[in-house]
mmCIF file of C-alpha atoms in Angstrom:
data_model
loop_
_atom_site.group_PDB
_atom_site.id
_atom_site.type_symbol
_atom_site.label_atom_id
_atom_site.label_comp_id
_atom_site.label_asym_id
_atom_site.label_seq_id
_atom_site.Cartn_x
_atom_site.Cartn_y
_atom_site.Cartn_z
ATOM 1 C CA LEU A 1 210.365 -5.043 -63.745
ATOM 2 C CA CYS A 2 206.786 -6.282 -64.083
ATOM 3 C CA THR A 3 204.941 -9.073 -65.812
ATOM 4 C CA SER A 4 203.364 -6.743 -68.366
ATOM 5 C CA ASN A 5 206.852 -6.161 -69.789
ATOM 6 C CA LEU A 6 207.562 -9.868 -70.223
ATOM 7 C CA PRO A 7 206.995 -11.424 -73.655
ATOM 8 C CA ASP A 8 203.958 -13.614 -74.143
ATOM 9 C CA PRO A 9 204.920 -17.294 -73.945
ATOM 10 C CA ALA A 10 204.675 -19.204 -77.217
ATOM 11 C CA VAL A 11 203.011 -22.121 -75.419
ATOM 12 C CA ILE A 12 200.598 -22.052 -72.495
ATOM 13 C CA PRO A 13 200.826 -25.713 -71.449
ATOM 14 C CA SER A 14 197.154 -26.237 -70.556
ATOM 15 C CA GLU A 15 196.167 -25.137 -74.061
ATOM 16 C CA HIS A 16 198.267 -27.851 -75.707
ATOM 17 C CA PHE A 17 198.198 -30.890 -73.416
ATOM 18 C CA LYS A 18 195.721 -32.257 -70.904
ATOM 19 C CA ALA A 19 195.445 -35.340 -68.714
ATOM 20 C CA LEU A 20 191.837 -36.182 -67.878
ATOM 21 C CA LEU A 21 189.978 -38.654 -65.650
ATOM 22 C CA ASP A 22 186.494 -39.874 -66.550
ATOM 23 C CA THR A 23 184.810 -42.694 -68.383
ATOM 24 C CA GLY A 24 186.331 -43.451 -71.757
ATOM 25 C CA ALA A 25 183.292 -42.130 -73.639
ATOM 26 C CA ASN A 26 183.285 -38.839 -71.718
ATOM 27 C CA ILE A 27 187.021 -38.352 -72.231
ATOM 28 C CA LYS A 28 186.615 -38.940 -75.960
ATOM 29 C CA SER A 29 183.765 -36.455 -76.326
ATOM 30 C CA ALA A 30 185.359 -33.883 -74.012
ATOM 31 C CA THR A 31 188.686 -33.877 -75.810
ATOM 32 C CA GLU A 32 187.032 -33.590 -79.216
ATOM 33 C CA GLY A 33 185.334 -30.444 -77.965
ATOM 34 C CA GLU A 34 188.416 -29.003 -76.262
ATOM 35 C CA PHE A 35 191.027 -29.671 -78.941
ATOM 36 C CA THR A 36 189.454 -29.810 -82.369
ATOM 37 C CA THR A 37 192.569 -31.528 -83.725
ATOM 38 C CA GLN A 38 194.371 -33.912 -81.482
ATOM 39 C CA LEU A 39 195.949 -37.155 -80.438
ATOM 40 C CA ALA A 40 193.900 -38.732 -77.643
ATOM 41 C CA TRP A 41 195.404 -41.719 -75.814
ATOM 42 C CA ILE A 42 192.835 -43.424 -73.551
ATOM 43 C CA LYS A 43 193.362 -46.255 -71.045
ATOM 44 C CA ASP A 44 190.894 -48.043 -68.775
ATOM 45 C CA ARG A 45 192.493 -47.828 -65.318
ATOM 46 C CA ALA A 46 190.608 -50.585 -63.554
ATOM 47 C CA ASN A 47 190.491 -53.395 -66.100
ATOM 48 C CA PHE A 48 192.569 -55.385 -68.536
ATOM 49 C CA ASN A 49 191.717 -53.346 -71.634
ATOM 50 C CA ASN A 50 193.869 -52.204 -74.532
ATOM 51 C CA HIS A 51 195.203 -48.673 -74.795
ATOM 52 C CA GLN A 52 193.337 -46.754 -77.502
ATOM 53 C CA LEU A 53 195.036 -44.061 -79.588
ATOM 54 C CA ILE A 54 192.774 -41.864 -81.679
ATOM 55 C CA ASP A 55 193.833 -38.902 -83.792
ATOM 56 C CA SER A 56 192.072 -36.357 -85.947
ATOM 57 C CA VAL A 57 194.123 -37.165 -89.063
ATOM 58 C CA ARG A 58 193.098 -40.842 -89.187
ATOM 59 C CA GLY A 59 189.588 -40.070 -87.885
ATOM 60 C CA THR A 60 188.274 -40.259 -84.340
ATOM 61 C CA SER A 61 186.652 -43.668 -84.733
ATOM 62 C CA ASN A 62 189.901 -45.310 -85.892
ATOM 63 C CA VAL A 63 192.039 -46.785 -83.129
ATOM 64 C CA LEU A 64 195.585 -48.077 -82.769
ATOM 65 C CA GLN A 65 196.641 -49.830 -79.572
ATOM 66 C CA SER A 66 200.047 -49.099 -78.055
ATOM 67 C CA ASN A 67 200.220 -52.568 -76.475
ATOM 68 C CA SER A 68 199.421 -54.394 -79.718
ATOM 69 C CA VAL A 69 201.026 -55.075 -83.086
ATOM 70 C CA GLY A 70 197.532 -55.268 -84.581
ATOM 71 C CA ALA A 71 196.184 -53.239 -87.457
ATOM 72 C CA GLU A 72 193.934 -50.246 -87.023
ATOM 73 C CA THR A 73 190.534 -51.093 -85.556
ATOM 74 C CA THR A 74 187.464 -49.186 -84.379
ATOM 75 C CA TYR A 75 186.958 -47.412 -81.065
ATOM 76 C CA SER A 76 185.304 -49.362 -78.252
ATOM 77 C CA THR A 77 184.219 -47.637 -75.059
ATOM 78 C CA PRO A 78 186.153 -48.880 -71.979
ATOM 79 C CA SER A 79 183.954 -50.313 -69.252
ATOM 80 C CA GLY A 80 185.564 -48.564 -66.292
ATOM 81 C CA ASN A 81 187.017 -45.250 -65.228
ATOM 82 C CA SER A 82 189.759 -44.180 -67.585
ATOM 83 C CA VAL A 83 192.599 -41.736 -68.018
ATOM 84 C CA GLY A 84 193.117 -39.759 -71.186
ATOM 85 C CA TRP A 85 196.311 -38.019 -72.332
ATOM 86 C CA VAL A 86 195.584 -35.490 -75.050
ATOM 87 C CA TRP A 87 197.926 -33.496 -77.281
ATOM 88 C CA LYS A 88 196.684 -30.605 -79.410
ATOM 89 C CA ALA A 89 197.717 -30.782 -83.036
ATOM 90 C CA GLY A 90 197.692 -27.926 -85.544
ATOM 91 C CA GLY A 91 194.367 -27.668 -87.322
ATOM 92 C CA SER A 92 193.058 -29.549 -90.300
ATOM 93 C CA ASP A 93 195.721 -31.727 -91.874
ATOM 94 C CA VAL A 94 197.378 -30.315 -94.968
ATOM 95 C CA LEU A 95 199.386 -31.769 -97.828
ATOM 96 C CA ASN A 96 203.156 -31.713 -97.208
ATOM 97 C CA GLU A 97 205.264 -32.266 -100.311
ATOM 98 C CA ASN A 98 208.707 -31.752 -98.752
ATOM 99 C CA GLY A 99 209.665 -35.434 -98.920
ATOM 100 C CA THR A 100 209.863 -38.024 -101.638
ATOM 101 C CA ILE A 101 206.631 -39.364 -100.101
ATOM 102 C CA ASP A 102 203.815 -36.829 -99.758
ATOM 103 C CA SER A 103 202.239 -36.670 -96.301
ATOM 104 C CA GLN A 104 199.116 -35.286 -94.670
ATOM 105 C CA VAL A 105 200.185 -33.332 -91.591
ATOM 106 C CA SER A 106 198.569 -31.577 -88.665
ATOM 107 C CA ALA A 107 201.472 -29.750 -87.002
ATOM 108 C CA ASN A 108 201.459 -27.705 -83.803
ATOM 109 C CA ALA A 109 204.848 -26.108 -84.423
ATOM 110 C CA ASP A 110 204.811 -23.935 -81.277
ATOM 111 C CA ALA A 111 204.268 -26.995 -79.062
ATOM 112 C CA GLY A 112 206.649 -29.279 -80.987
ATOM 113 C CA PHE A 113 204.088 -31.921 -81.940
ATOM 114 C CA SER A 114 202.772 -33.184 -85.263
ATOM 115 C CA ILE A 115 200.608 -36.002 -86.600
ATOM 116 C CA VAL A 116 201.895 -37.314 -89.926
ATOM 117 C CA SER A 117 200.060 -39.706 -92.247
ATOM 118 C CA TYR A 118 201.895 -41.165 -95.248
ATOM 119 C CA THR A 119 201.912 -44.148 -97.590
ATOM 120 C CA GLY A 120 204.956 -46.365 -97.172
ATOM 121 C CA ASN A 121 206.872 -47.797 -100.139
ATOM 122 C CA GLU A 122 209.589 -49.969 -98.493
ATOM 123 C CA THR A 123 212.276 -47.988 -100.329
ATOM 124 C CA SER A 124 215.517 -47.083 -98.562
ATOM 125 C CA GLY A 125 216.109 -43.362 -98.301
ATOM 126 C CA ALA A 126 212.500 -42.318 -98.762
ATOM 127 C CA THR A 127 211.734 -39.078 -96.918
ATOM 128 C CA VAL A 128 208.585 -37.653 -95.328
ATOM 129 C CA GLY A 129 207.786 -34.072 -94.302
ATOM 130 C CA HIS A 130 206.859 -33.742 -90.616
ATOM 131 C CA GLY A 131 205.630 -30.135 -90.532
ATOM 132 C CA LEU A 132 207.633 -28.973 -87.487
ATOM 133 C CA SER A 133 210.105 -26.095 -87.327
ATOM 134 C CA SER A 134 212.754 -28.049 -85.382
ATOM 135 C CA VAL A 135 214.257 -31.530 -85.582
ATOM 136 C CA PRO A 136 211.993 -34.230 -84.054
ATOM 137 C CA GLU A 137 213.642 -35.798 -81.009
ATOM 138 C CA MET A 138 211.164 -38.651 -80.662
ATOM 139 C CA MET A 139 208.945 -40.266 -83.279
ATOM 140 C CA ILE A 140 206.371 -42.981 -82.615
ATOM 141 C CA VAL A 141 205.469 -44.775 -85.847
ATOM 142 C CA LYS A 142 202.951 -47.505 -86.707
ATOM 143 C CA ALA A 143 201.678 -49.279 -89.803
ATOM 144 C CA ARG A 144 197.902 -49.016 -89.935
ATOM 145 C CA ILE A 145 197.536 -52.306 -91.813
ATOM 146 C CA GLY A 146 198.839 -55.798 -91.070
ATOM 147 C CA ASN A 147 200.558 -56.858 -87.862
ATOM 148 C CA GLU A 148 203.644 -54.711 -87.300
ATOM 149 C CA SER A 149 205.229 -53.496 -84.083
ATOM 150 C CA TRP A 150 205.350 -49.820 -83.182
ATOM 151 C CA SER A 151 208.712 -48.185 -83.920
ATOM 152 C CA VAL A 152 210.115 -45.465 -81.654
ATOM 153 C CA TYR A 153 212.937 -43.168 -82.758
ATOM 154 C CA SER A 154 214.797 -41.338 -79.991
ATOM 155 C CA LYS A 155 217.622 -38.863 -80.404
ATOM 156 C CA GLU A 156 219.178 -40.448 -77.334
ATOM 157 C CA LEU A 157 219.544 -43.781 -79.137
ATOM 158 C CA GLY A 158 220.542 -42.370 -82.515
ATOM 159 C CA ASN A 159 219.545 -43.114 -86.077
ATOM 160 C CA THR A 160 220.762 -46.729 -86.215
ATOM 161 C CA LYS A 161 218.318 -48.027 -83.594
ATOM 162 C CA TYR A 162 214.614 -48.235 -82.853
ATOM 163 C CA MET A 163 212.520 -49.466 -79.937
ATOM 164 C CA GLU A 164 209.106 -51.124 -79.905
ATOM 165 C CA LEU A 165 206.384 -49.297 -77.985
ATOM 166 C CA ASP A 166 204.386 -52.528 -77.730
ATOM 167 C CA GLY A 167 207.222 -54.508 -76.132
ATOM 168 C CA PRO A 168 209.773 -54.442 -73.301
ATOM 169 C CA ALA A 169 212.882 -55.202 -75.373
ATOM 170 C CA THR A 170 216.080 -53.167 -75.595
ATOM 171 C CA PRO A 171 216.793 -51.171 -78.791
ATOM 172 C CA TYR A 172 217.165 -52.979 -82.091
ATOM 173 C CA THR A 173 219.942 -52.035 -84.496
ATOM 174 C CA TYR A 174 218.242 -51.881 -87.891
ATOM 175 C CA THR A 175 219.020 -49.846 -91.017
ATOM 176 C CA GLY A 176 215.506 -50.569 -92.267
ATOM 177 C CA ALA A 177 213.966 -48.187 -89.732
ATOM 178 C CA TRP A 178 215.563 -44.752 -90.290
ATOM 179 C CA ASN A 179 218.155 -45.562 -92.981
ATOM 180 C CA ASN A 180 220.835 -44.513 -90.432
ATOM 181 C CA THR A 181 219.807 -40.889 -91.037
ATOM 182 C CA THR A 182 218.905 -38.300 -88.386
ATOM 183 C CA PRO A 183 215.721 -36.277 -89.008
ATOM 184 C CA SER A 184 216.105 -32.711 -90.252
ATOM 185 C CA THR A 185 214.062 -29.588 -89.536
ATOM 186 C CA THR A 186 211.686 -30.545 -92.363
ATOM 187 C CA LEU A 187 212.024 -34.304 -93.022
ATOM 188 C CA PHE A 188 212.525 -37.718 -91.501
ATOM 189 C CA THR A 189 214.107 -40.552 -93.460
ATOM 190 C CA LEU A 190 212.892 -44.125 -93.800
ATOM 191 C CA GLY A 191 214.617 -47.414 -94.451
ATOM 192 C CA ASP A 192 213.204 -50.256 -96.487
ATOM 193 C CA GLY A 193 211.671 -52.129 -93.556
ATOM 194 C CA PRO A 194 208.001 -52.447 -92.563
ATOM 195 C CA LYS A 195 208.641 -51.031 -89.085
ATOM 196 C CA SER A 196 208.556 -47.499 -90.487
ATOM 197 C CA ASN A 197 207.949 -47.905 -94.214
ATOM 198 C CA LYS A 198 205.520 -50.756 -94.808
ATOM 199 C CA ILE A 199 203.734 -50.606 -98.144
ATOM 200 C CA GLY A 200 200.411 -49.003 -97.253
ATOM 201 C CA ASN A 201 199.073 -46.491 -94.736
ATOM 202 C CA MET A 202 201.429 -45.340 -91.952
ATOM 203 C CA ILE A 203 201.083 -42.876 -89.043
ATOM 204 C CA ALA A 204 203.793 -41.010 -87.124
ATOM 205 C CA TYR A 205 203.616 -38.872 -83.985
ATOM 206 C CA CYS A 206 206.589 -36.476 -83.858
ATOM 207 C CA PHE A 207 207.833 -34.596 -80.781
ATOM 208 C CA HIS A 208 210.621 -32.167 -79.895
ATOM 209 C CA SER A 209 211.393 -30.338 -76.662
ATOM 210 C CA VAL A 210 209.886 -26.881 -76.048
ATOM 211 C CA ASP A 211 211.211 -24.759 -73.174
ATOM 212 C CA GLY A 212 208.736 -24.641 -70.318
ATOM 213 C CA TYR A 213 206.371 -27.173 -71.885
ATOM 214 C CA SER A 214 207.876 -30.468 -73.075
ATOM 215 C CA LYS A 215 211.102 -32.426 -72.861
ATOM 216 C CA VAL A 216 212.550 -35.451 -74.629
ATOM 217 C CA GLY A 217 215.652 -36.777 -72.923
ATOM 218 C CA SER A 218 217.495 -39.488 -71.031
ATOM 219 C CA TYR A 219 219.011 -40.116 -67.601
ATOM 220 C CA THR A 220 220.991 -42.721 -65.690
ATOM 221 C CA GLY A 221 219.506 -44.349 -62.601
ATOM 222 C CA ASN A 222 221.325 -44.382 -59.263
ATOM 223 C CA GLY A 223 219.666 -47.377 -57.582
ATOM 224 C CA SER A 224 218.594 -45.304 -54.564
ATOM 225 C CA THR A 225 215.285 -44.323 -52.963
ATOM 226 C CA ASN A 226 216.675 -40.792 -53.308
ATOM 227 C CA GLY A 227 216.622 -41.196 -57.061
ATOM 228 C CA THR A 228 218.268 -39.342 -59.909
ATOM 229 C CA PHE A 229 216.796 -35.871 -60.389
ATOM 230 C CA VAL A 230 215.780 -35.276 -64.003
ATOM 231 C CA TYR A 231 215.590 -31.595 -64.979
ATOM 232 C CA THR A 232 212.815 -30.648 -67.400
ATOM 233 C CA GLY A 233 212.422 -26.927 -66.694
ATOM 234 C CA PHE A 234 208.738 -27.301 -65.732
ATOM 235 C CA ARG A 235 206.501 -29.327 -63.438
ATOM 236 C CA PRO A 236 205.479 -32.377 -65.479
ATOM 237 C CA ALA A 237 201.873 -33.344 -66.079
ATOM 238 C CA TYR A 238 202.903 -36.575 -67.830
ATOM 239 C CA VAL A 239 206.053 -38.674 -67.966
ATOM 240 C CA MET A 240 206.693 -41.853 -69.976
ATOM 241 C CA VAL A 241 209.955 -43.693 -69.182
ATOM 242 C CA LYS A 242 211.671 -46.720 -70.727
ATOM 243 C CA ASP A 243 214.808 -48.602 -69.643
ATOM 244 C CA TYR A 244 216.973 -49.110 -72.724
ATOM 245 C CA THR A 245 219.848 -50.950 -71.033
ATOM 246 C CA VAL A 246 218.186 -54.233 -70.036
ATOM 247 C CA SER A 247 215.358 -56.064 -71.761
ATOM 248 C CA GLY A 248 212.144 -56.846 -69.913
ATOM 249 C CA GLU A 249 211.151 -53.426 -68.543
ATOM 250 C CA GLY A 250 208.030 -51.716 -69.856
ATOM 251 C CA TRP A 251 207.120 -48.185 -70.918
ATOM 252 C CA PHE A 252 205.984 -46.726 -67.560
ATOM 253 C CA ILE A 253 203.514 -43.815 -67.648
ATOM 254 C CA ARG A 254 202.767 -41.477 -64.750
ATOM 255 C CA ASP A 255 200.670 -38.295 -64.653
ATOM 256 C CA SER A 256 199.535 -35.579 -62.282
ATOM 257 C CA VAL A 257 195.798 -36.351 -62.379
ATOM 258 C CA ARG A 258 195.917 -39.959 -61.160
ATOM 259 C CA ASP A 259 198.370 -38.896 -58.418
ATOM 260 C CA THR A 260 197.796 -35.331 -57.254
ATOM 261 C CA TYR A 261 200.568 -35.193 -54.655
ATOM 262 C CA ASN A 262 203.955 -36.750 -53.917
ATOM 263 C CA VAL A 263 204.924 -39.504 -53.413
ATOM 264 C CA MET A 264 203.233 -40.806 -56.604
ATOM 265 C CA ASP A 265 202.707 -44.529 -57.084
ATOM 266 C CA SER A 266 200.081 -45.080 -59.807
ATOM 267 C CA THR A 267 201.539 -46.663 -62.923
ATOM 268 C CA LEU A 268 200.329 -47.786 -66.307
ATOM 269 C CA ARG A 269 202.454 -49.397 -69.014
ATOM 270 C CA ALA A 270 202.098 -48.437 -72.665
ATOM 271 C CA ASN A 271 203.140 -51.937 -73.730
ATOM 272 C CA ASN A 272 200.489 -53.985 -71.923
ATOM 273 C CA SER A 273 196.756 -53.963 -71.230
ATOM 274 C CA ASN A 274 197.079 -54.339 -67.445
ATOM 275 C CA ALA A 275 195.011 -52.308 -65.038
ATOM 276 C CA GLU A 276 196.697 -49.537 -63.075
ATOM 277 C CA SER A 277 199.076 -50.698 -60.344
ATOM 278 C CA SER A 278 200.193 -48.913 -57.188
ATOM 279 C CA THR A 279 203.275 -50.217 -55.381
ATOM 280 C CA SER A 280 206.444 -48.855 -53.800
ATOM 281 C CA VAL A 281 208.363 -50.096 -56.852
ATOM 282 C CA HIS A 282 206.824 -47.170 -58.738
ATOM 283 C CA TYR A 283 207.306 -44.318 -56.247
ATOM 284 C CA ALA A 284 208.065 -40.981 -57.927
ATOM 285 C CA ASP A 285 207.964 -37.235 -57.285
ATOM 286 C CA PHE A 286 206.873 -34.568 -59.772
ATOM 287 C CA LEU A 287 208.759 -31.406 -58.846
ATOM 288 C CA SER A 288 208.556 -27.765 -59.921
ATOM 289 C CA ASN A 289 211.301 -28.192 -62.507
ATOM 290 C CA GLY A 290 211.550 -31.925 -63.148
ATOM 291 C CA PHE A 291 210.966 -35.351 -61.660
ATOM 292 C CA LYS A 292 212.755 -38.006 -59.645
ATOM 293 C CA PHE A 293 211.996 -41.553 -58.624
ATOM 294 C CA ARG A 294 211.799 -42.627 -54.985
ATOM 295 C CA THR A 295 212.650 -46.232 -55.664
ATOM 296 C CA SER A 296 215.535 -48.396 -56.737
ATOM 297 C CA GLY A 297 213.195 -50.412 -58.966
ATOM 298 C CA ASP A 298 214.481 -51.631 -62.318
ATOM 299 C CA GLY A 299 211.730 -49.954 -64.327
ATOM 300 C CA ALA A 300 212.770 -46.399 -63.496
ATOM 301 C CA ASN A 301 215.896 -46.019 -61.360
ATOM 302 C CA SER A 302 218.117 -49.074 -61.266
ATOM 303 C CA GLY A 303 221.764 -48.238 -60.664
ATOM 304 C CA SER A 304 223.786 -47.571 -63.829
ATOM 305 C CA ARG A 305 220.877 -48.318 -66.153
ATOM 306 C CA SER A 306 219.906 -45.743 -68.780
ATOM 307 C CA TYR A 307 216.392 -44.516 -69.533
ATOM 308 C CA ILE A 308 214.704 -42.430 -72.212
ATOM 309 C CA TYR A 309 211.673 -40.319 -71.419
ATOM 310 C CA LEU A 310 208.987 -38.059 -72.856
ATOM 311 C CA ALA A 311 207.629 -35.422 -70.447
#
């Protein structure tokens, strides 16, 4: 028994995801050099500034903002120190003709992540190829034109519901999002609504769990400072959590570079432009094989409330 006889892992986490601290401009340039194809999500920690999401399929000067319904705009350098969360995609985007709508896809199949660009048609039952080898468990979708909310699909909520990344509401029941159809190993299905299928340019970020690297899931809070333990199978570098039981709670993001030891208390919210906050309401531990919250706060561990997460 020795390590040389173990199989090589399909995914070495540091080669597929990074969380970085620097100025916004330095994070942008560093990530473009590190991952030649990517999704980079940058947030100014100290100031009220919008989140900025840049990907290599749309072009690295084109920005969408997770806290805004607004159309695609151009990158603006944050004024203060920032955090960047960066996912490696799969090389130059290629034409995918699996669906009734052709897509341009950069897919990192080993790491369970793809960037999918397509042109919506507001037709129920339209399908789009996502480029992954397994069923997406979470999809984050946005129209690049007009003012439309972000739509989030989660396997935990099912194919009849969607959530808005830019807002704190509970899930909406809406056939127009996913046409009440679960994604397959090659395709995801669209309804006739603008949340996922607006006429014009659309973008989707697709994720599925990969052993030892990433996890999409859910848990139920226990309302205790000795919070619910959530098993991921690895020590998280990033966790985004959303209460889907009660309206009003945001998409809380924690990472291992803003807090380098437990207990962690630095929080940003994907759905607003606020600066980073640090209070006991946000206490959490990142553990060797999962995470748990050290608070009874509503945003992460209220008793009997349910939460979805991406780690």
